[in-house]
Amino acid sequence: MTVDLDAVAENWRALAGRAAGAECAAVVKADAYGLGAAEVGPALSRAGCRTFFVACPREGIALRQALAEASAEIFVLDGHVKGETARYDRHALTPVLGTLEGVAIWSRHARDRGGRRAALMLDTGMTRLGIGASDAGLFAAEPDRLAGIGIACAMSHLACADTPSHPLNARQKAAFDTMRAALPAAPASFANSAGIFLGPDFHYDLVRPGAALYGLSVVPGRPNAMKRAVRLQARILQTRFVDTETPVGYGADRLIAAGSTLATIAMGYADGLPRALGDRGGGRIAGRTVPLVGRVSMDLATLDVTGATPDLVRPGLAVDLIDDDHDADALAAEAGTIGYEILARIGGRVRRVYRGGGNGSHA
Ligand SMILES: *Cc1c(COP(=O)(O)O)cnc(C)c1O
């Protein structure tokens, strides 16, 4: 997997420009959607990003250790602070609190320690994480519930930002404005990548893109203006000429015609190549599509390379699975999923090679 850190930084600058007037954070959860948060985080920091979101404290700790910029703020989206307050403090992590219980624990902690920051997650209609409308109303009636907490931002998350015409977008925005009015004045954050493309009404003070940073398409059906940041290649382990019709792979349910040439690659579903791609999709050799044949195994998959330039299908040479012309979204479409899932599941066994990033050359 080759990660173009300059493309990620360029995407961040483009999104920051699109949301001009708001601060642009970076969501680097799930190891920066599989690209590697320890490399992506510092590259974005060098590009000027000051605010990061991760999913859980463990990711936050790893990011804190990778970032040279000590003043960067790292928000932890799962916001679970029960029994975790010391870890949050030790690594300067800021929780995103989404329950009254979490607010109570953090407030007690904050009062004992002379104040602590937190974001408040408000549930405006996605019904996943966050404080609901009736509970948010309590903060106006009983402001002491927030004692000691500096509200870094009041935030909410859009369920349907990738469908601009969906009526829930406007309903969530109205709910967000109502709920924020019950809270002490604080910066507001609402938009993920697709939310940024909904326009300035959705930008508020801080935008939180993830997918678009990594070059994924975030509004299906619209041209994707982001720079692709990922190339995924697999090594050919073995090639064979098929002289008599033969089945290939587990289940023996795909027959290969005599006269075909096959190449077996060192990548399977343990590396994130979806098993759903069996007999669908394919790789590319010098831009030519070579279809996947038979089932995808754990560590291996087989391609029909008949017709590809023989010099390019030798053991040790590489086949492209994700490249600029056939990106993670295209692979995802063949597997019946979304580009987010493809990138986030590229396995730990796949070597990451980094290019650019404003820190000399990487190996
Ligand atoms: C994952 C996530 C984001 C980023 O979403 P993208 O669609 O990848 O831009 C933003 N906010 C929250 C709360 C998230 O969970």
mmCIF file of C-alpha atoms and ligand atoms in Angstrom:
data_model
loop_
_atom_site.group_PDB
_atom_site.id
_atom_site.type_symbol
_atom_site.label_atom_id
_atom_site.label_comp_id
_atom_site.label_asym_id
_atom_site.label_seq_id
_atom_site.Cartn_x
_atom_site.Cartn_y
_atom_site.Cartn_z
ATOM 1 C CA MET A 1 0.000 0.000 0.000
ATOM 2 C CA THR A 2 1.483 3.297 -1.063
ATOM 3 C CA VAL A 3 0.092 6.308 0.781
ATOM 4 C CA ASP A 4 0.553 9.711 -0.790
ATOM 5 C CA LEU A 5 0.802 12.028 2.211
ATOM 6 C CA ASP A 6 0.996 15.079 -0.067
ATOM 7 C CA ALA A 7 -2.386 14.112 -1.529
ATOM 8 C CA VAL A 8 -3.850 13.847 1.999
ATOM 9 C CA ALA A 9 -2.420 17.263 2.919
ATOM 10 C CA GLU A 10 -3.696 18.739 -0.329
ATOM 11 C CA ASN A 11 -7.165 17.329 0.332
ATOM 12 C CA TRP A 12 -7.098 18.827 3.829
ATOM 13 C CA ARG A 13 -6.207 22.250 2.393
ATOM 14 C CA ALA A 14 -8.946 21.957 -0.225
ATOM 15 C CA LEU A 15 -11.548 21.067 2.414
ATOM 16 C CA ALA A 16 -10.309 23.847 4.705
ATOM 17 C CA GLY A 17 -10.698 26.239 1.773
ATOM 18 C CA ARG A 18 -14.191 24.983 1.013
ATOM 19 C CA ALA A 19 -15.155 25.510 4.652
ATOM 20 C CA ALA A 20 -13.331 28.856 4.891
ATOM 21 C CA GLY A 21 -14.402 30.645 8.034
ATOM 22 C CA ALA A 22 -14.513 27.396 9.968
ATOM 23 C CA GLU A 23 -11.553 25.526 11.389
ATOM 24 C CA CYS A 24 -10.814 22.262 9.591
ATOM 25 C CA ALA A 25 -10.046 19.284 11.824
ATOM 26 C CA ALA A 26 -9.053 15.793 10.675
ATOM 27 C CA VAL A 27 -10.738 12.530 11.600
ATOM 28 C CA VAL A 28 -7.978 9.922 11.892
ATOM 29 C CA LYS A 29 -9.891 7.129 13.629
ATOM 30 C CA ALA A 30 -9.361 3.504 12.617
ATOM 31 C CA ASP A 31 -5.672 4.245 11.978
ATOM 32 C CA ALA A 32 -6.573 7.094 9.630
ATOM 33 C CA TYR A 33 -9.010 4.865 7.737
ATOM 34 C CA GLY A 34 -6.258 2.289 7.302
ATOM 35 C CA LEU A 35 -3.640 4.695 5.920
ATOM 36 C CA GLY A 36 -1.672 4.891 9.195
ATOM 37 C CA ALA A 37 -2.417 7.601 11.767
ATOM 38 C CA ALA A 38 1.208 7.748 12.942
ATOM 39 C CA GLU A 39 2.186 9.083 9.494
ATOM 40 C CA VAL A 40 -1.009 10.824 8.416
ATOM 41 C CA GLY A 41 -1.385 12.720 11.727
ATOM 42 C CA PRO A 42 2.054 14.385 11.632
ATOM 43 C CA ALA A 43 1.712 15.121 7.887
ATOM 44 C CA LEU A 44 -1.595 16.910 8.524
ATOM 45 C CA SER A 45 -0.101 18.686 11.502
ATOM 46 C CA ARG A 46 2.690 19.994 9.247
ATOM 47 C CA ALA A 47 0.011 21.144 6.804
ATOM 48 C CA GLY A 48 -1.541 23.215 9.608
ATOM 49 C CA CYS A 49 -4.182 20.957 11.130
ATOM 50 C CA ARG A 50 -4.529 21.541 14.870
ATOM 51 C CA THR A 51 -7.535 19.398 15.820
ATOM 52 C CA PHE A 52 -7.882 15.645 15.463
ATOM 53 C CA PHE A 53 -10.615 13.119 16.150
ATOM 54 C CA VAL A 54 -10.012 9.469 17.008
ATOM 55 C CA ALA A 55 -12.466 6.756 18.034
ATOM 56 C CA CYS A 56 -11.030 5.530 21.334
ATOM 57 C CA PRO A 57 -8.397 6.427 23.946
ATOM 58 C CA ARG A 58 -5.904 3.878 22.626
ATOM 59 C CA GLU A 59 -5.913 5.603 19.238
ATOM 60 C CA GLY A 60 -5.613 8.945 21.004
ATOM 61 C CA ILE A 61 -2.555 7.849 22.968
ATOM 62 C CA ALA A 62 -0.824 6.550 19.835
ATOM 63 C CA LEU A 63 -1.596 9.788 17.989
ATOM 64 C CA ARG A 64 -0.379 11.929 20.901
ATOM 65 C CA GLN A 65 2.932 10.070 20.792
ATOM 66 C CA ALA A 66 3.220 10.543 17.015
ATOM 67 C CA LEU A 67 2.451 14.278 16.990
ATOM 68 C CA ALA A 68 5.301 16.685 17.587
ATOM 69 C CA GLU A 69 2.832 19.548 18.020
ATOM 70 C CA ALA A 70 2.020 19.326 21.746
ATOM 71 C CA SER A 71 -0.763 21.900 21.465
ATOM 72 C CA ALA A 72 -2.789 19.793 18.999
ATOM 73 C CA GLU A 73 -6.155 18.883 20.480
ATOM 74 C CA ILE A 74 -7.162 15.230 20.215
ATOM 75 C CA PHE A 75 -10.855 14.466 20.670
ATOM 76 C CA VAL A 76 -11.944 10.929 21.517
ATOM 77 C CA LEU A 77 -15.291 10.215 19.925
ATOM 78 C CA ASP A 78 -16.368 7.256 22.030
ATOM 79 C CA GLY A 79 -16.279 9.608 25.019
ATOM 80 C CA HIS A 80 -16.320 6.836 27.585
ATOM 81 C CA VAL A 81 -14.706 8.436 30.656
ATOM 82 C CA LYS A 82 -15.807 6.086 33.437
ATOM 83 C CA GLY A 83 -12.576 4.716 34.926
ATOM 84 C CA GLU A 84 -10.620 6.476 32.150
ATOM 85 C CA THR A 85 -10.138 10.010 33.473
ATOM 86 C CA ALA A 86 -6.480 9.438 34.435
ATOM 87 C CA ARG A 87 -5.675 8.171 30.927
ATOM 88 C CA TYR A 88 -7.364 11.169 29.355
ATOM 89 C CA ASP A 89 -5.286 13.464 31.543
ATOM 90 C CA ARG A 90 -1.992 11.678 31.149
ATOM 91 C CA HIS A 91 -2.132 11.899 27.354
ATOM 92 C CA ALA A 92 -3.967 15.226 27.097
ATOM 93 C CA LEU A 93 -7.016 13.744 25.369
ATOM 94 C CA THR A 94 -10.340 15.563 25.217
ATOM 95 C CA PRO A 95 -13.467 13.412 25.535
ATOM 96 C CA VAL A 96 -16.560 13.846 23.391
ATOM 97 C CA LEU A 97 -19.237 13.367 26.046
ATOM 98 C CA GLY A 98 -22.523 11.930 24.855
ATOM 99 C CA THR A 99 -24.306 10.868 28.044
ATOM 100 C CA LEU A 100 -25.418 12.637 31.224
ATOM 101 C CA GLU A 101 -23.428 10.090 33.212
ATOM 102 C CA GLY A 102 -20.279 10.908 31.254
ATOM 103 C CA VAL A 103 -20.864 14.620 31.806
ATOM 104 C CA ALA A 104 -21.300 13.994 35.563
ATOM 105 C CA ILE A 105 -18.072 11.986 35.807
ATOM 106 C CA TRP A 106 -16.082 14.505 33.766
ATOM 107 C CA SER A 107 -17.532 17.460 35.682
ATOM 108 C CA ARG A 108 -16.529 15.925 39.030
ATOM 109 C CA HIS A 109 -13.058 15.224 37.658
ATOM 110 C CA ALA A 110 -12.790 18.711 36.149
ATOM 111 C CA ARG A 111 -13.828 20.448 39.402
ATOM 112 C CA ASP A 112 -11.181 18.489 41.333
ATOM 113 C CA ARG A 113 -8.493 19.406 38.811
ATOM 114 C CA GLY A 114 -9.286 23.067 38.243
ATOM 115 C CA GLY A 115 -11.175 22.609 34.966
ATOM 116 C CA ARG A 116 -11.059 20.356 31.939
ATOM 117 C CA ARG A 117 -12.207 20.661 28.344
ATOM 118 C CA ALA A 118 -14.719 18.378 26.648
ATOM 119 C CA ALA A 119 -16.877 18.330 23.557
ATOM 120 C CA LEU A 120 -20.572 17.574 23.921
ATOM 121 C CA MET A 121 -22.125 15.248 21.369
ATOM 122 C CA LEU A 122 -25.791 16.009 20.769
ATOM 123 C CA ASP A 123 -28.074 13.467 19.178
ATOM 124 C CA THR A 124 -30.100 15.371 16.586
ATOM 125 C CA GLY A 125 -31.581 12.419 14.749
ATOM 126 C CA MET A 126 -28.936 9.861 13.950
ATOM 127 C CA THR A 127 -29.740 7.936 17.140
ATOM 128 C CA ARG A 128 -26.270 6.565 17.652
ATOM 129 C CA LEU A 129 -24.220 8.461 20.241
ATOM 130 C CA GLY A 130 -25.159 11.698 21.947
ATOM 131 C CA ILE A 131 -27.269 13.551 24.450
ATOM 132 C CA GLY A 132 -30.895 13.710 23.377
ATOM 133 C CA ALA A 133 -33.083 16.805 23.264
ATOM 134 C CA SER A 134 -34.757 16.333 26.643
ATOM 135 C CA ASP A 135 -31.466 15.700 28.424
ATOM 136 C CA ALA A 136 -29.849 18.699 26.716
ATOM 137 C CA GLY A 137 -32.671 20.825 28.113
ATOM 138 C CA LEU A 138 -31.507 19.867 31.618
ATOM 139 C CA PHE A 139 -28.307 21.841 31.136
ATOM 140 C CA ALA A 140 -30.272 25.090 30.885
ATOM 141 C CA ALA A 141 -32.297 24.265 34.010
ATOM 142 C CA GLU A 142 -29.336 22.892 35.961
ATOM 143 C CA PRO A 143 -26.160 24.550 34.666
ATOM 144 C CA ASP A 144 -24.129 23.070 37.542
ATOM 145 C CA ARG A 145 -24.162 19.784 35.678
ATOM 146 C CA LEU A 146 -21.462 21.295 33.468
ATOM 147 C CA ALA A 147 -19.433 22.832 36.305
ATOM 148 C CA GLY A 148 -15.698 22.697 35.674
ATOM 149 C CA ILE A 149 -16.136 21.732 32.010
ATOM 150 C CA GLY A 150 -14.899 24.100 29.348
ATOM 151 C CA ILE A 151 -17.025 23.217 26.351
ATOM 152 C CA ALA A 152 -14.530 22.890 23.518
ATOM 153 C CA CYS A 153 -17.404 22.404 21.117
ATOM 154 C CA ALA A 154 -21.005 21.351 20.885
ATOM 155 C CA MET A 155 -21.251 18.831 18.110
ATOM 156 C CA SER A 156 -23.611 16.546 16.285
ATOM 157 C CA HIS A 157 -23.343 14.139 13.375
ATOM 158 C CA LEU A 158 -25.360 13.959 10.170
ATOM 159 C CA ALA A 159 -26.941 10.657 9.165
ATOM 160 C CA CYS A 160 -27.629 11.529 5.505
ATOM 161 C CA ALA A 161 -25.078 14.140 4.480
ATOM 162 C CA ASP A 162 -24.186 11.956 1.481
ATOM 163 C CA THR A 163 -27.731 12.527 0.182
ATOM 164 C CA PRO A 164 -27.993 16.322 -0.101
ATOM 165 C CA SER A 165 -31.723 16.240 -0.824
ATOM 166 C CA HIS A 166 -32.546 14.102 2.210
ATOM 167 C CA PRO A 167 -35.026 15.922 4.478
ATOM 168 C CA LEU A 168 -33.262 14.662 7.614
ATOM 169 C CA ASN A 169 -30.355 17.074 6.948
ATOM 170 C CA ALA A 170 -32.494 20.153 7.547
ATOM 171 C CA ARG A 171 -34.329 18.502 10.448
ATOM 172 C CA GLN A 172 -31.044 17.644 12.149
ATOM 173 C CA LYS A 173 -29.753 21.180 11.621
ATOM 174 C CA ALA A 174 -32.884 22.673 13.201
ATOM 175 C CA ALA A 175 -32.595 20.281 16.156
ATOM 176 C CA PHE A 176 -28.896 21.159 16.509
ATOM 177 C CA ASP A 177 -29.644 24.894 16.648
ATOM 178 C CA THR A 178 -32.396 24.373 19.224
ATOM 179 C CA MET A 179 -30.271 22.173 21.442
ATOM 180 C CA ARG A 180 -27.239 24.448 21.259
ATOM 181 C CA ALA A 181 -29.404 27.313 22.461
ATOM 182 C CA ALA A 182 -29.892 25.431 25.747
ATOM 183 C CA LEU A 183 -26.128 25.233 26.307
ATOM 184 C CA PRO A 184 -23.541 27.833 27.304
ATOM 185 C CA ALA A 185 -22.097 29.546 24.224
ATOM 186 C CA ALA A 186 -19.478 27.296 22.611
ATOM 187 C CA PRO A 187 -18.047 26.637 19.150
ATOM 188 C CA ALA A 188 -20.213 24.297 17.097
ATOM 189 C CA SER A 189 -19.218 21.369 14.904
ATOM 190 C CA PHE A 190 -21.623 19.534 12.617
ATOM 191 C CA ALA A 191 -20.133 18.552 9.253
ATOM 192 C CA ASN A 192 -18.233 15.419 8.289
ATOM 193 C CA SER A 193 -16.766 15.264 4.762
ATOM 194 C CA ALA A 194 -20.124 15.081 3.009
ATOM 195 C CA GLY A 195 -21.523 17.727 5.366
ATOM 196 C CA ILE A 196 -18.885 20.169 4.109
ATOM 197 C CA PHE A 197 -20.346 19.743 0.605
ATOM 198 C CA LEU A 198 -23.826 20.627 1.905
ATOM 199 C CA GLY A 199 -22.627 24.228 1.992
ATOM 200 C CA PRO A 200 -21.801 27.006 4.453
ATOM 201 C CA ASP A 201 -24.997 26.596 6.510
ATOM 202 C CA PHE A 202 -23.580 23.308 7.715
ATOM 203 C CA HIS A 203 -20.000 24.427 8.423
ATOM 204 C CA TYR A 204 -20.408 26.222 11.786
ATOM 205 C CA ASP A 205 -17.055 26.677 13.591
ATOM 206 C CA LEU A 206 -15.249 23.375 13.104
ATOM 207 C CA VAL A 207 -15.621 20.822 10.300
ATOM 208 C CA ARG A 208 -14.616 17.180 10.776
ATOM 209 C CA PRO A 209 -13.696 15.478 7.507
ATOM 210 C CA GLY A 210 -12.346 11.954 7.420
ATOM 211 C CA ALA A 211 -13.057 10.093 4.169
ATOM 212 C CA ALA A 212 -12.481 13.017 1.799
ATOM 213 C CA LEU A 213 -8.987 13.522 3.236
ATOM 214 C CA TYR A 214 -8.113 10.053 2.046
ATOM 215 C CA GLY A 215 -9.500 10.595 -1.444
ATOM 216 C CA LEU A 216 -12.767 8.731 -1.011
ATOM 217 C CA SER A 217 -15.939 9.792 -2.755
ATOM 218 C CA VAL A 218 -18.349 11.152 -0.156
ATOM 219 C CA VAL A 219 -21.353 12.146 -2.268
ATOM 220 C CA PRO A 220 -22.185 9.133 -4.449
ATOM 221 C CA GLY A 221 -23.007 10.007 -8.017
ATOM 222 C CA ARG A 222 -21.036 13.266 -7.947
ATOM 223 C CA PRO A 223 -17.587 13.529 -9.518
ATOM 224 C CA ASN A 224 -14.932 13.038 -6.841
ATOM 225 C CA ALA A 225 -12.689 16.090 -6.759
ATOM 226 C CA MET A 226 -10.371 14.780 -4.044
ATOM 227 C CA LYS A 227 -6.881 13.507 -4.834
ATOM 228 C CA ARG A 228 -6.544 9.754 -4.557
ATOM 229 C CA ALA A 229 -4.091 8.952 -1.782
ATOM 230 C CA VAL A 230 -3.851 5.164 -1.884
ATOM 231 C CA ARG A 231 -2.351 2.621 -4.242
ATOM 232 C CA LEU A 232 -2.694 -1.021 -3.248
ATOM 233 C CA GLN A 233 -0.578 -3.649 -4.945
ATOM 234 C CA ALA A 234 -0.163 -7.368 -4.442
ATOM 235 C CA ARG A 235 2.780 -9.528 -5.387
ATOM 236 C CA ILE A 236 2.450 -12.361 -7.887
ATOM 237 C CA LEU A 237 3.588 -15.611 -6.266
ATOM 238 C CA GLN A 238 3.012 -18.055 -9.087
ATOM 239 C CA THR A 239 1.726 -18.125 -12.649
ATOM 240 C CA ARG A 240 0.452 -21.113 -14.584
ATOM 241 C CA PHE A 241 -0.706 -21.890 -18.083
ATOM 242 C CA VAL A 242 -3.907 -23.933 -18.109
ATOM 243 C CA ASP A 243 -3.716 -26.579 -20.841
ATOM 244 C CA THR A 244 -6.924 -28.449 -19.930
ATOM 245 C CA GLU A 245 -10.114 -26.957 -18.490
ATOM 246 C CA THR A 246 -9.755 -26.882 -14.707
ATOM 247 C CA PRO A 247 -11.539 -25.520 -11.639
ATOM 248 C CA VAL A 248 -9.760 -22.889 -9.527
ATOM 249 C CA GLY A 249 -9.836 -22.231 -5.795
ATOM 250 C CA TYR A 250 -12.018 -23.364 -2.899
ATOM 251 C CA GLY A 251 -15.259 -25.019 -3.830
ATOM 252 C CA ALA A 252 -13.946 -25.692 -7.326
ATOM 253 C CA ASP A 253 -16.969 -23.839 -8.639
ATOM 254 C CA ARG A 254 -15.238 -21.690 -11.220
ATOM 255 C CA LEU A 255 -13.954 -23.415 -14.363
ATOM 256 C CA ILE A 256 -11.011 -21.987 -16.245
ATOM 257 C CA ALA A 257 -10.887 -22.590 -19.982
ATOM 258 C CA ALA A 258 -7.929 -24.325 -21.560
ATOM 259 C CA GLY A 259 -5.489 -21.828 -22.976
ATOM 260 C CA SER A 260 -5.804 -19.391 -20.056
ATOM 261 C CA THR A 261 -2.980 -18.042 -17.951
ATOM 262 C CA LEU A 262 -3.517 -17.582 -14.213
ATOM 263 C CA ALA A 263 -1.540 -15.645 -11.614
ATOM 264 C CA THR A 264 -1.891 -16.214 -7.876
ATOM 265 C CA ILE A 265 -1.282 -13.124 -5.728
ATOM 266 C CA ALA A 266 -0.274 -12.792 -2.080
ATOM 267 C CA MET A 267 -3.395 -11.012 -0.911
ATOM 268 C CA GLY A 268 -6.599 -12.385 0.535
ATOM 269 C CA TYR A 269 -9.435 -11.490 2.827
ATOM 270 C CA ALA A 270 -7.066 -11.364 5.832
ATOM 271 C CA ASP A 271 -5.476 -8.411 4.050
ATOM 272 C CA GLY A 272 -8.811 -6.752 3.425
ATOM 273 C CA LEU A 273 -9.442 -8.016 -0.102
ATOM 274 C CA PRO A 274 -13.161 -8.727 0.343
ATOM 275 C CA ARG A 275 -14.217 -12.336 0.007
ATOM 276 C CA ALA A 276 -17.292 -10.939 -1.726
ATOM 277 C CA LEU A 277 -15.011 -10.221 -4.708
ATOM 278 C CA GLY A 278 -14.857 -13.901 -5.629
ATOM 279 C CA ASP A 279 -15.367 -14.046 -9.394
ATOM 280 C CA ARG A 280 -16.027 -10.288 -9.464
ATOM 281 C CA GLY A 281 -13.766 -7.362 -10.010
ATOM 282 C CA GLY A 282 -10.104 -7.691 -10.670
ATOM 283 C CA GLY A 283 -6.674 -6.229 -10.628
ATOM 284 C CA ARG A 284 -4.815 -4.265 -13.256
ATOM 285 C CA ILE A 285 -1.513 -4.905 -14.934
ATOM 286 C CA ALA A 286 -0.193 -1.889 -16.848
ATOM 287 C CA GLY A 287 -3.736 -0.528 -16.913
ATOM 288 C CA ARG A 288 -5.270 -3.714 -18.310
ATOM 289 C CA THR A 289 -7.966 -5.377 -16.190
ATOM 290 C CA VAL A 290 -7.213 -8.924 -15.069
ATOM 291 C CA PRO A 291 -10.315 -10.499 -13.501
ATOM 292 C CA LEU A 292 -10.361 -12.268 -10.147
ATOM 293 C CA VAL A 293 -11.349 -15.887 -10.715
ATOM 294 C CA GLY A 294 -12.609 -18.327 -8.120
ATOM 295 C CA ARG A 295 -12.987 -17.557 -4.447
ATOM 296 C CA VAL A 296 -10.750 -15.165 -2.543
ATOM 297 C CA SER A 297 -8.799 -17.158 0.083
ATOM 298 C CA MET A 298 -7.449 -15.855 3.376
ATOM 299 C CA ASP A 299 -3.990 -15.063 2.049
ATOM 300 C CA LEU A 300 -4.328 -15.571 -1.692
ATOM 301 C CA ALA A 301 -6.415 -14.763 -4.709
ATOM 302 C CA THR A 302 -6.127 -15.818 -8.338
ATOM 303 C CA LEU A 303 -6.345 -13.620 -11.419
ATOM 304 C CA ASP A 304 -6.927 -14.528 -15.033
ATOM 305 C CA VAL A 305 -4.010 -12.785 -16.725
ATOM 306 C CA THR A 306 -4.568 -14.253 -20.187
ATOM 307 C CA GLY A 307 -3.560 -11.625 -22.687
ATOM 308 C CA ALA A 308 -1.481 -9.515 -20.323
ATOM 309 C CA THR A 309 2.084 -8.826 -21.422
ATOM 310 C CA PRO A 310 3.982 -11.957 -20.320
ATOM 311 C CA ASP A 311 6.931 -9.887 -19.090
ATOM 312 C CA LEU A 312 4.621 -8.241 -16.559
ATOM 313 C CA VAL A 313 3.189 -11.422 -15.073
ATOM 314 C CA ARG A 314 6.183 -12.988 -13.423
ATOM 315 C CA PRO A 315 6.483 -14.075 -9.799
ATOM 316 C CA GLY A 316 7.670 -11.151 -7.699
ATOM 317 C CA LEU A 317 6.034 -8.505 -9.880
ATOM 318 C CA ALA A 318 3.064 -6.495 -8.651
ATOM 319 C CA VAL A 319 -0.579 -6.288 -9.658
ATOM 320 C CA ASP A 320 -2.575 -3.136 -8.893
ATOM 321 C CA LEU A 321 -5.766 -3.621 -6.898
ATOM 322 C CA ILE A 322 -6.391 0.031 -6.041
ATOM 323 C CA ASP A 323 -4.964 2.832 -8.158
ATOM 324 C CA ASP A 324 -6.045 6.208 -9.461
ATOM 325 C CA ASP A 325 -8.050 4.708 -12.340
ATOM 326 C CA HIS A 326 -9.698 2.024 -10.226
ATOM 327 C CA ASP A 327 -9.904 3.550 -6.773
ATOM 328 C CA ALA A 328 -11.106 2.216 -3.424
ATOM 329 C CA ASP A 329 -14.663 3.245 -4.305
ATOM 330 C CA ALA A 330 -14.548 1.275 -7.560
ATOM 331 C CA LEU A 331 -13.273 -1.809 -5.758
ATOM 332 C CA ALA A 332 -15.952 -1.292 -3.121
ATOM 333 C CA ALA A 333 -18.697 -1.140 -5.738
ATOM 334 C CA GLU A 334 -17.573 -4.523 -7.091
ATOM 335 C CA ALA A 335 -17.644 -5.976 -3.578
ATOM 336 C CA GLY A 336 -21.004 -4.448 -2.639
ATOM 337 C CA THR A 337 -19.613 -2.112 0.004
ATOM 338 C CA ILE A 338 -18.243 1.438 0.356
ATOM 339 C CA GLY A 339 -14.715 2.772 -0.059
ATOM 340 C CA TYR A 340 -14.571 3.550 3.677
ATOM 341 C CA GLU A 341 -14.815 -0.144 4.515
ATOM 342 C CA ILE A 342 -12.233 -1.133 1.902
ATOM 343 C CA LEU A 343 -9.591 1.274 3.230
ATOM 344 C CA ALA A 344 -10.337 0.726 6.916
ATOM 345 C CA ARG A 345 -9.955 -3.032 6.533
ATOM 346 C CA ILE A 346 -6.651 -3.173 4.684
ATOM 347 C CA GLY A 347 -4.812 -5.508 7.007
ATOM 348 C CA GLY A 348 -1.822 -4.990 9.248
ATOM 349 C CA ARG A 349 0.169 -7.457 7.142
ATOM 350 C CA VAL A 350 0.130 -5.070 4.181
ATOM 351 C CA ARG A 351 3.297 -2.972 4.204
ATOM 352 C CA ARG A 352 2.633 0.764 4.100
ATOM 353 C CA VAL A 353 5.001 2.893 2.058
ATOM 354 C CA TYR A 354 4.717 6.659 2.463
ATOM 355 C CA ARG A 355 5.423 9.348 -0.090
ATOM 356 C CA GLY A 356 5.664 13.073 0.572
ATOM 357 C CA GLY A 357 4.246 14.567 3.722
ATOM 358 C CA GLY A 358 6.677 17.427 4.128
ATOM 359 C CA ASN A 359 9.154 15.477 6.212
ATOM 360 C CA GLY A 360 11.773 14.366 3.747
ATOM 361 C CA SER A 361 11.430 10.972 2.150
ATOM 362 C CA HIS A 362 9.901 7.933 3.772
ATOM 363 C CA ALA A 363 10.643 4.296 3.152
HETATM 364 C C1 LIG B 1 -16.257 9.214 11.308
HETATM 365 C C2 LIG B 1 -16.808 10.511 11.757
HETATM 366 C C3 LIG B 1 -16.557 11.692 11.038
HETATM 367 C C4 LIG B 1 -15.874 11.691 9.691
HETATM 368 O O1 LIG B 1 -16.782 11.215 8.725
HETATM 369 P P1 LIG B 1 -16.401 11.165 7.160
HETATM 370 O O2 LIG B 1 -17.654 10.773 6.482
HETATM 371 O O3 LIG B 1 -15.345 10.120 7.038
HETATM 372 O O4 LIG B 1 -15.903 12.508 6.803
HETATM 373 C C5 LIG B 1 -16.978 12.900 11.580
HETATM 374 N N1 LIG B 1 -17.650 12.931 12.757
HETATM 375 C C6 LIG B 1 -17.926 11.820 13.460
HETATM 376 C C7 LIG B 1 -18.687 11.924 14.720
HETATM 377 C C8 LIG B 1 -17.537 10.576 12.974
HETATM 378 O O5 LIG B 1 -17.849 9.459 13.655
#
